[in-house]
Amino acid sequence: MVFTTRYAGGRGVRNAFEAELVKLGVIQKNSRPNHPTTCGKIERFQQTFKNWLGHQHQPATITELQALLDTFTELYNHHRPHRSLPHRSTPAVAYTTRPKATPGTRNDPHYRVDQGGSVSLRVNGRLHHIGIGRTHTGTGVILLIDELHIRII
């Protein structure tokens, strides 16, 4: 409930966290409730982190704890080869060498109205056809998509 009200029957009603994300333009994605396997990567990371912390001298102050966290972050990201990455590289190497996503331009049409007067859009693995009208056949359109709310420009 701290992160989302969507799974508690809160349709259309956002909690403070969700409202802040919307204000910042962040798209929120949550795993399905009661399905921990959908969070396997973060669960595995947390296990590694807990095991490492358990073998360290326990900090007495916040400053000591922060130093411990900084040490773990450095080791995990820059020195410890990750078993699932090619050539046993580190997470930092994998991150810096991977192409980064960039915002799309709103001026370039990404969709065209087809012969039947529709725009086709795949959402969550399902193909949807949105009727616009045959008079717009071949017209380039921009879709502004927010979950199930779609604006066509």
XYZ file of N, CA and C in Angstrom:
459
model
N 0.813 -1.202 0.000
C 0.000 0.000 0.000
C 0.855 1.263 0.000
N 2.105 1.134 0.426
C 2.990 2.289 0.436
C 3.329 2.695 -0.992
N 3.500 1.700 -1.881
C 3.952 1.986 -3.232
C 2.826 2.095 -4.254
N 1.708 1.402 -4.024
C 0.602 1.467 -4.975
C -0.711 1.085 -4.311
N -1.785 1.688 -4.791
C -3.118 1.304 -4.326
C -3.861 0.524 -5.404
N -3.215 0.297 -6.548
C -3.868 -0.391 -7.659
C -4.325 -1.796 -7.307
N -3.565 -2.509 -6.483
C -3.896 -3.888 -6.164
C -4.798 -4.006 -4.947
N -5.231 -2.903 -4.405
C -6.108 -2.927 -3.232
C -7.467 -2.310 -3.566
N -7.833 -2.355 -4.826
C -9.120 -1.803 -5.228
C -9.115 -0.290 -5.318
N -7.927 0.317 -5.415
C -7.823 1.770 -5.455
C -7.852 2.323 -6.855
N -8.743 1.830 -7.696
C -8.798 2.288 -9.093
C -9.048 3.787 -9.173
N -8.176 4.456 -9.865
C -8.335 5.888 -10.068
C -7.872 6.738 -8.901
N -7.612 6.131 -7.762
C -7.170 6.871 -6.590
C -5.698 6.554 -6.358
N -4.880 7.582 -6.308
C -3.446 7.377 -6.108
C -3.071 7.745 -4.684
N -2.072 7.034 -4.155
C -1.543 7.447 -2.861
C -0.505 8.542 -3.106
N 0.086 9.074 -2.049
C 1.016 10.203 -2.178
C 2.239 9.835 -3.014
N 2.745 8.608 -2.851
C 3.918 8.169 -3.610
C 3.601 8.128 -5.107
N 2.464 7.538 -5.458
C 2.069 7.455 -6.868
C 1.862 8.844 -7.464
N 1.257 9.731 -6.700
C 1.028 11.097 -7.181
C 2.354 11.807 -7.446
N 3.335 11.588 -6.578
C 4.654 12.203 -6.762
C 5.333 11.671 -8.015
N 5.221 10.364 -8.251
C 5.813 9.785 -9.465
C 5.187 10.377 -10.714
N 3.861 10.525 -10.711
C 3.175 11.121 -11.853
C 3.663 12.545 -12.074
N 3.782 13.302 -10.995
C 4.241 14.690 -11.074
C 5.644 14.776 -11.678
N 6.485 13.772 -11.370
C 7.856 13.747 -11.885
C 7.964 13.115 -13.268
N 6.846 12.608 -13.787
C 6.854 11.987 -15.114
C 7.426 10.584 -15.119
N 7.393 9.915 -13.968
C 7.924 8.560 -13.851
C 6.799 7.561 -14.056
N 7.032 6.555 -14.908
C 6.053 5.497 -15.110
C 6.320 4.410 -14.083
N 5.335 4.127 -13.270
C 5.487 3.151 -12.200
C 5.128 1.757 -12.699
N 6.004 0.796 -12.420
C 5.742 -0.599 -12.771
C 5.929 -1.426 -11.515
N 4.909 -2.180 -11.152
C 4.966 -3.014 -9.957
C 4.876 -4.478 -10.346
N 5.505 -5.328 -9.538
C 5.364 -6.759 -9.759
C 3.993 -7.193 -9.270
N 3.585 -8.386 -9.701
C 2.281 -8.901 -9.271
C 2.346 -9.302 -7.807
N 1.300 -9.010 -7.046
C 1.291 -9.397 -5.638
C 1.359 -10.913 -5.473
N 2.038 -11.348 -4.438
C 2.161 -12.758 -4.078
C 2.859 -13.604 -5.141
N 3.683 -12.989 -5.944
C 4.478 -13.699 -6.951
C 5.942 -13.275 -6.819
N 6.647 -13.779 -5.803
C 8.020 -13.326 -5.562
C 8.986 -13.659 -6.696
N 8.636 -14.625 -7.549
C 9.549 -14.965 -8.643
C 9.683 -13.827 -9.640
N 8.691 -12.923 -9.691
C 8.798 -11.798 -10.616
C 9.837 -10.793 -10.141
N 10.276 -10.921 -8.905
C 11.291 -10.025 -8.347
C 12.589 -10.772 -8.085
N 12.817 -11.842 -8.823
C 13.964 -12.713 -8.570
C 15.304 -12.017 -8.566
N 15.519 -11.089 -9.488
C 16.828 -10.430 -9.569
C 17.114 -9.601 -8.329
N 16.126 -8.832 -7.893
C 16.359 -7.998 -6.720
C 16.420 -8.854 -5.464
N 15.644 -9.937 -5.420
C 15.702 -10.845 -4.270
C 17.091 -11.472 -4.173
N 17.667 -11.848 -5.315
C 19.011 -12.436 -5.326
C 20.051 -11.413 -4.884
N 19.907 -10.173 -5.349
C 20.814 -9.110 -4.933
C 20.736 -8.905 -3.422
N 19.522 -8.864 -2.895
C 19.361 -8.647 -1.456
C 19.980 -9.786 -0.648
N 19.893 -11.017 -1.165
C 20.519 -12.147 -0.475
C 22.041 -11.977 -0.454
N 22.615 -11.597 -1.584
C 24.057 -11.362 -1.659
C 24.463 -10.261 -0.681
N 23.692 -9.191 -0.665
C 23.963 -8.051 0.202
C 23.892 -8.450 1.680
N 22.840 -9.176 2.066
C 22.688 -9.611 3.462
C 23.836 -10.536 3.877
N 24.192 -11.477 2.995
C 25.295 -12.391 3.321
C 26.601 -11.634 3.522
N 26.867 -10.669 2.654
C 28.094 -9.875 2.768
C 28.087 -9.083 4.071
N 26.966 -8.421 4.356
C 26.867 -7.637 5.591
C 27.043 -8.512 6.829
N 26.525 -9.738 6.775
C 26.628 -10.652 7.906
C 28.051 -11.056 8.243
N 28.953 -10.945 7.268
C 30.355 -11.309 7.481
C 31.240 -10.103 7.799
N 30.633 -8.937 7.990
C 31.391 -7.721 8.278
C 31.276 -7.364 9.755
N 32.206 -6.544 10.195
C 32.120 -5.992 11.550
C 30.888 -5.106 11.606
N 30.031 -5.317 12.592
C 28.781 -4.573 12.677
C 29.041 -3.112 13.057
N 28.515 -2.162 12.279
C 28.766 -0.742 12.532
C 28.070 -0.258 13.808
N 28.707 0.683 14.466
C 28.145 1.259 15.690
C 27.489 2.609 15.426
N 27.830 3.228 14.297
C 27.281 4.556 13.993
C 26.766 4.581 12.558
N 25.996 5.593 12.256
C 25.491 5.785 10.886
C 26.658 5.999 9.924
N 27.676 6.714 10.346
C 28.844 6.966 9.503
C 29.543 5.659 9.151
N 29.707 4.774 10.146
C 30.322 3.466 9.885
C 29.447 2.630 8.953
N 28.126 2.686 9.143
C 27.210 1.956 8.265
C 27.322 2.470 6.834
N 27.380 3.791 6.667
C 27.500 4.360 5.323
C 28.799 3.929 4.667
N 29.890 3.880 5.430
C 31.174 3.425 4.887
C 31.065 1.975 4.425
N 30.365 1.152 5.196
C 30.163 -0.250 4.832
C 29.345 -0.359 3.542
N 28.287 0.424 3.442
C 27.455 0.418 2.232
C 28.248 0.878 1.016
N 29.073 1.906 1.185
C 29.908 2.397 0.085
C 30.904 1.332 -0.357
N 31.486 0.610 0.601
C 32.436 -0.463 0.276
C 31.737 -1.557 -0.521
N 30.555 -1.979 -0.067
C 29.808 -3.018 -0.790
C 29.486 -2.562 -2.207
N 29.004 -1.332 -2.348
C 28.648 -0.807 -3.671
C 29.851 -0.840 -4.608
N 31.003 -0.426 -4.126
C 32.229 -0.438 -4.932
C 32.610 -1.857 -5.328
N 32.614 -2.766 -4.365
C 32.973 -4.159 -4.650
C 31.987 -4.812 -5.616
N 30.705 -4.646 -5.364
C 29.668 -5.299 -6.168
C 29.668 -4.791 -7.610
N 29.770 -3.490 -7.777
C 29.646 -2.914 -9.118
C 30.936 -2.889 -9.926
N 32.104 -2.781 -9.253
C 33.342 -2.547 -9.994
C 34.398 -3.645 -9.887
N 34.275 -4.551 -8.911
C 35.346 -5.537 -8.724
C 34.878 -6.988 -8.790
N 33.666 -7.254 -8.418
C 33.154 -8.619 -8.344
C 32.562 -9.013 -9.693
N 33.156 -9.999 -10.390
C 32.572 -10.427 -11.666
C 31.192 -11.046 -11.437
N 30.278 -10.742 -12.299
C 28.918 -11.247 -12.173
C 28.783 -12.513 -13.001
N 28.296 -13.594 -12.391
C 28.239 -14.894 -13.069
C 27.340 -14.907 -14.295
N 26.290 -14.086 -14.330
C 25.367 -14.156 -15.461
C 25.761 -13.227 -16.609
N 26.787 -12.420 -16.427
C 27.187 -11.490 -17.481
C 28.241 -12.133 -18.380
N 28.226 -11.795 -19.671
C 29.215 -12.356 -20.596
C 30.642 -12.015 -20.153
N 31.543 -12.935 -20.345
C 32.966 -12.763 -20.026
C 33.190 -12.434 -18.556
N 32.198 -12.766 -17.722
C 32.305 -12.546 -16.275
C 32.671 -11.097 -15.955
N 32.064 -10.174 -16.669
C 32.342 -8.746 -16.419
C 31.601 -8.279 -15.173
N 31.884 -7.064 -14.773
C 31.233 -6.496 -13.592
C 29.950 -5.775 -14.007
N 29.035 -5.541 -13.079
C 27.830 -4.785 -13.418
C 28.138 -3.396 -13.985
N 29.179 -2.742 -13.492
C 29.528 -1.404 -14.002
C 29.923 -1.466 -15.467
N 30.694 -2.469 -15.846
C 31.098 -2.623 -17.248
C 29.876 -2.906 -18.114
N 29.010 -3.800 -17.641
C 27.801 -4.125 -18.406
C 26.925 -2.886 -18.592
N 26.808 -2.089 -17.551
C 25.965 -0.894 -17.622
C 26.558 0.161 -18.565
N 27.840 0.431 -18.444
C 28.436 1.510 -19.248
C 28.552 1.149 -20.723
N 28.639 -0.136 -21.064
C 28.780 -0.526 -22.465
C 27.450 -0.738 -23.169
N 26.371 -0.777 -22.427
C 25.050 -1.015 -23.014
C 24.478 0.297 -23.554
N 23.819 0.264 -24.733
C 23.198 1.493 -25.241
C 22.093 1.966 -24.298
N 21.973 3.258 -24.141
C 21.003 3.838 -23.215
C 19.729 4.252 -23.958
N 18.620 4.084 -23.285
C 17.351 4.542 -23.839
C 17.327 6.067 -23.772
N 16.740 6.666 -24.767
C 16.617 8.118 -24.793
C 15.151 8.474 -25.053
N 14.745 9.657 -24.654
C 13.350 10.047 -24.929
C 13.101 10.127 -26.418
N 11.941 9.692 -26.839
C 11.567 9.801 -28.244
C 11.193 11.231 -28.568
N 11.224 11.553 -29.838
C 10.806 12.894 -30.238
C 9.325 12.861 -30.548
N 8.611 13.856 -30.107
C 7.172 13.904 -30.329
C 6.838 14.398 -31.733
N 7.810 14.890 -32.449
C 7.543 15.437 -33.777
C 7.493 14.359 -34.848
N 8.122 13.213 -34.584
C 8.163 12.160 -35.582
C 7.017 11.178 -35.347
N 6.126 10.997 -36.352
C 5.051 10.020 -36.181
C 5.637 8.614 -36.062
N 5.181 7.886 -35.067
C 5.650 6.519 -34.880
C 4.631 5.512 -35.398
N 3.423 5.967 -35.683
C 2.355 5.090 -36.141
C 1.715 5.705 -37.372
N 1.141 4.856 -38.214
C 0.403 5.317 -39.394
C -0.970 4.682 -39.364
N -1.957 5.436 -39.820
C -3.318 4.912 -39.912
C -3.356 3.958 -41.104
N -3.812 2.714 -40.869
C -3.807 1.697 -41.929
C -4.998 1.867 -42.874
N -5.094 0.985 -43.883
C -6.145 1.057 -44.911
C -7.546 1.004 -44.318
N -7.680 0.318 -43.185
C -8.998 0.208 -42.550
C -9.324 1.388 -41.654
N -8.405 2.353 -41.554
C -8.641 3.529 -40.736
C -8.306 3.328 -39.265
N -7.429 2.363 -38.981
C -7.075 2.055 -37.594
C -5.576 2.182 -37.353
N -5.235 2.347 -36.097
C -3.848 2.303 -35.650
C -3.740 1.067 -34.765
N -2.705 0.256 -34.992
C -2.523 -0.956 -34.194
C -1.465 -0.710 -33.133
N -1.749 -1.194 -31.933
C -0.876 -0.975 -30.795
C -0.830 -2.237 -29.954
N 0.380 -2.676 -29.612
C 0.527 -3.857 -28.761
C 0.766 -3.398 -27.327
N -0.094 -3.864 -26.409
C 0.007 -3.536 -24.989
C -0.057 -4.840 -24.202
N 0.964 -5.077 -23.372
C 1.026 -6.288 -22.557
C 0.821 -7.553 -23.376
N 1.416 -7.578 -24.559
C 1.362 -8.764 -25.398
C 0.091 -8.906 -26.227
N -0.855 -8.001 -26.072
C -2.099 -8.077 -26.839
C -2.146 -6.958 -27.866
N -2.603 -7.297 -29.077
C -2.699 -6.322 -30.149
C -4.070 -5.650 -30.102
N -4.071 -4.324 -30.111
C -5.311 -3.536 -30.088
C -5.360 -2.694 -31.361
N -6.554 -2.567 -31.926
C -6.762 -1.740 -33.114
C -7.672 -0.578 -32.716
N -7.176 0.626 -32.882
C -7.915 1.818 -32.493
C -8.436 2.485 -33.761
N -9.754 2.535 -33.898
C -10.365 3.126 -35.085
C -10.256 4.642 -35.087
N -9.738 5.175 -36.203
C -9.585 6.623 -36.328
C -10.475 7.142 -37.461
N -10.589 6.363 -38.490
C -11.403 6.744 -39.645
C -10.614 6.603 -40.925
N -11.278 6.075 -41.963
C -10.597 5.828 -43.246
C -10.133 7.114 -43.922
N -10.743 8.222 -43.595
C -10.306 9.484 -44.216
C -8.876 9.833 -43.803
N -8.382 9.211 -42.723
C -7.020 9.484 -42.241
C -6.015 8.422 -42.670
N -6.391 7.528 -43.598
C -5.502 6.460 -44.053
C -4.161 7.032 -44.496
N -3.079 6.454 -43.967
C -1.733 6.875 -44.323
C -1.205 8.032 -43.489
N -2.040 8.630 -42.671
C -1.621 9.762 -41.844
C -0.734 9.278 -40.705
N 0.361 9.976 -40.479
C 1.218 9.672 -39.344
C 0.617 10.245 -38.079
N 0.592 9.458 -37.020
C 0.026 9.914 -35.751
C 1.000 9.641 -34.622
N 0.839 10.385 -33.557
C 1.620 10.193 -32.337
C 0.659 9.687 -31.276
N 1.034 8.625 -30.574
C 0.216 8.099 -29.497
C 0.860 8.452 -28.171
N 0.109 9.117 -27.318
C 0.563 9.399 -25.960
C -0.113 8.365 -25.079
N 0.673 7.448 -24.518
C 0.128 6.282 -23.830
C 0.453 6.361 -22.346
N -0.592 6.254 -21.521
C -0.444 6.201 -20.073
C -1.362 5.087 -19.589
N -0.779 3.884 -19.388
C -1.538 2.683 -19.031
C -2.614 2.461 -20.071
N -3.882 2.543 -19.697
C -4.956 2.301 -20.671
C -5.541 3.589 -21.232
N -4.926 4.719 -20.943
C -5.367 6.006 -21.475
C -4.474 6.365 -22.661
N -5.086 6.542 -23.836
C -4.316 6.820 -25.045
C -4.883 8.077 -25.719
N -3.979 9.005 -26.021
C -4.341 10.198 -26.787
C -3.665 10.093 -28.136
N -4.400 10.402 -29.175
C -3.872 10.314 -30.532
C -3.767 11.719 -31.101
N -2.583 12.040 -31.566
C -2.344 13.367 -32.138
C -1.956 13.176 -33.595
